[in-house]
Coordinates of C-alpha atoms in Angstrom, one line a residue:
Chain A
M316 CA 4.2 12.2 -15.2
R317 CA 0.5 12.4 -15.7
I318 CA -1.5 13.1 -12.4
L319 CA -5.0 11.6 -12.0
K320 CA -7.0 13.4 -9.2
V321 CA -9.6 11.0 -7.8
S322 CA -12.6 12.0 -5.7
S323 CA -15.0 9.9 -3.7
K324 CA -17.5 10.3 -6.6
S325 CA -15.0 9.0 -9.2
G326 CA -16.0 5.7 -10.8
A327 CA -13.3 3.1 -10.0
S328 CA -13.6 1.4 -13.4
Q329 CA -13.3 4.7 -15.3
V330 CA -10.2 5.7 -13.2
A331 CA -8.8 2.2 -13.8
G332 CA -9.1 2.8 -17.6
A333 CA -7.3 6.1 -17.3
I334 CA -4.5 4.4 -15.2
A335 CA -4.1 1.6 -17.7
G336 CA -4.0 4.1 -20.6
A337 CA -1.4 6.3 -18.9
I338 CA 0.8 3.2 -18.1
R339 CA 0.7 2.1 -21.7
E340 CA 1.5 5.6 -23.0
E341 CA 4.0 6.9 -20.4
G342 CA 5.0 3.9 -18.2
K343 CA 3.9 5.3 -14.9
V344 CA 1.2 7.6 -13.4
E345 CA 0.5 9.4 -10.1
V346 CA -3.0 9.0 -8.5
Q347 CA -3.9 11.6 -5.9
S348 CA -6.7 11.6 -3.5
I349 CA -7.9 13.5 -0.4
G350 CA -10.1 11.8 2.2
A351 CA -11.2 8.3 3.0
G352 CA -13.8 8.0 0.2
A353 CA -11.4 9.3 -2.4
A354 CA -8.5 7.1 -1.2
N355 CA -10.9 4.1 -1.4
Q356 CA -11.9 4.8 -5.0
A357 CA -8.2 5.4 -5.9
I358 CA -7.0 2.1 -4.5
K359 CA -9.9 0.2 -6.0
A360 CA -9.1 1.7 -9.4
I361 CA -5.5 0.6 -9.0
A362 CA -6.6 -3.0 -8.2
I363 CA -8.8 -3.0 -11.2
A364 CA -6.1 -1.6 -13.5
R365 CA -3.8 -4.2 -12.2
G366 CA -6.2 -6.9 -13.4
F367 CA -6.5 -5.3 -16.8
L368 CA -2.7 -5.1 -17.3
L369 CA -1.9 -8.5 -15.8
E370 CA -3.5 -9.9 -19.0
T371 CA -0.6 -8.3 -20.9
D372 CA 2.0 -9.5 -18.4
V373 CA 2.4 -6.0 -16.8
N374 CA 2.6 -6.4 -13.0
L375 CA 1.6 -3.1 -11.5
V376 CA 2.7 -2.0 -8.0
C377 CA 1.9 1.2 -6.2
V378 CA 4.0 3.4 -4.0
P379 CA 1.9 5.4 -1.5
S380 CA 3.1 8.5 0.3
F381 CA 1.7 11.7 1.8
I382 CA 2.1 15.0 -0.1
D383 CA 1.0 18.6 0.6
I384 CA -1.0 20.2 -2.2
E385 CA -2.6 23.6 -2.4
I386 CA -6.3 23.9 -3.0
D387 CA -7.9 27.4 -3.2
G388 CA -4.8 28.8 -1.4
E389 CA -5.0 26.3 1.4
S390 CA -2.5 23.6 2.1
R391 CA -4.0 20.1 2.3
T392 CA -2.5 16.7 2.9
A393 CA -3.2 14.3 0.0
L394 CA -2.4 10.7 -0.6
S395 CA -0.2 10.2 -3.6
M396 CA 0.1 6.7 -5.2
I397 CA 2.7 6.3 -7.9
V398 CA 1.6 3.4 -10.0
E399 CA 4.1 1.6 -12.2
P400 CA 5.2 -1.8 -13.4
R401 CA 7.3 -3.8 -11.0
Chain B
M424 CA 2.6 -14.7 5.3
R425 CA 1.2 -12.8 8.2
I426 CA -2.2 -11.1 7.6
L427 CA -3.1 -7.8 9.3
K428 CA -6.8 -7.1 9.3
V429 CA -7.5 -3.4 9.4
S430 CA -10.8 -1.7 10.3
S431 CA -11.9 1.9 10.0
K432 CA -11.1 2.3 13.7
S433 CA -7.6 0.9 13.4
G434 CA -4.9 3.5 14.2
A435 CA -2.8 4.1 11.1
S436 CA 0.5 4.6 13.1
Q437 CA -0.1 1.4 15.1
V438 CA -0.8 -0.6 11.9
A439 CA 2.3 0.9 10.4
G440 CA 4.4 -0.4 13.3
A441 CA 2.9 -3.8 12.8
I442 CA 3.6 -3.7 9.0
A443 CA 7.2 -2.6 9.6
G444 CA 7.7 -5.4 12.2
A445 CA 6.3 -8.0 9.9
I446 CA 8.5 -6.8 7.0
R447 CA 11.6 -7.0 9.2
E448 CA 10.8 -10.5 10.5
E449 CA 9.2 -12.1 7.4
G450 CA 10.0 -9.9 4.4
K451 CA 6.4 -9.4 3.3
V452 CA 2.9 -9.0 4.8
E453 CA -0.7 -8.9 3.7
V454 CA -3.0 -6.1 4.8
Q455 CA -6.7 -6.8 4.4
S456 CA -9.6 -4.3 4.7
I457 CA -13.3 -4.1 4.0
G458 CA -15.0 -0.8 3.2
A459 CA -13.8 2.7 2.5
G460 CA -12.8 3.7 6.0
A461 CA -10.8 0.6 6.5
A462 CA -9.1 0.8 3.1
N463 CA -8.1 4.4 3.9
Q464 CA -6.6 3.4 7.3
A465 CA -4.8 0.5 5.5
I466 CA -3.2 2.6 2.8
K467 CA -2.3 5.4 5.3
A468 CA -0.6 2.8 7.4
I469 CA 1.4 1.5 4.4
A470 CA 2.5 5.1 3.5
I471 CA 3.7 5.6 7.1
A472 CA 5.5 2.2 7.3
R473 CA 7.1 3.1 4.0
G474 CA 8.5 6.2 5.7
F475 CA 9.8 4.2 8.6
L476 CA 11.6 1.7 6.4
L477 CA 13.0 4.2 3.9
E478 CA 15.3 5.2 6.8
T479 CA 16.8 1.7 6.6
D480 CA 16.9 1.8 2.7
V481 CA 14.0 -0.6 2.4
N482 CA 11.7 0.7 -0.4
L483 CA 8.2 -0.7 0.2
V484 CA 5.7 -1.2 -2.6
C485 CA 2.1 -2.5 -2.3
V486 CA 0.2 -4.8 -4.7
P487 CA -3.6 -4.3 -4.3
S488 CA -6.2 -6.9 -5.4
F489 CA -9.7 -7.9 -4.5
I490 CA -10.3 -11.2 -2.6
D491 CA -13.3 -13.0 -1.2
I492 CA -13.2 -13.7 2.4
E493 CA -15.8 -15.4 4.6
I494 CA -17.1 -13.6 7.7
D495 CA -19.8 -15.2 9.9
G496 CA -20.6 -17.6 7.1
E497 CA -21.1 -14.8 4.5
S498 CA -18.8 -14.1 1.6
R499 CA -17.5 -10.5 1.5
T500 CA -15.2 -8.8 -1.0
A501 CA -12.1 -7.4 0.7
L502 CA -9.2 -5.4 -0.5
S503 CA -5.9 -7.2 -0.1
M504 CA -2.6 -5.3 -0.2
I505 CA 0.6 -7.3 -0.3
V506 CA 3.3 -5.1 1.1
E507 CA 6.9 -6.0 0.3
P508 CA 10.3 -4.4 -0.6
R509 CA 10.6 -3.5 -4.2

């Protein structure tokens, strides 16, 4: 599954396009973020992608969970959102 | 459907408990937030509630969208997340 890493500076519309593309090509995608600003961009992007794909009768849902990822040798808690059709 | 309004100061564990309670009692719940800090607390709460309910074989998903709500006579864009079993 493709992983999209979202930061607080990511453009929500741009990430939404990447989510919609990944869903069309692979059926599901994981969106990862660390911190409040990044989580906000991630969930906004998912809401926008949902609007895009509703037009083609694809009803996206997201499944949030916490994961540990390693950055520069340090373990950080990230928010993972699996996005897929219902 | 019950509506839980989450702010940036809401405790994620406390909101998670309210989400789990609403799901058990009514089957689904809407979580509303305005702004990055509030959206972050809301999505964290949903991830925590998901963990609670997985223990009882309930697999929660969330459906994010933008909605307009009125606060003190002004229209604001909020993030709405419908939380329900898959």
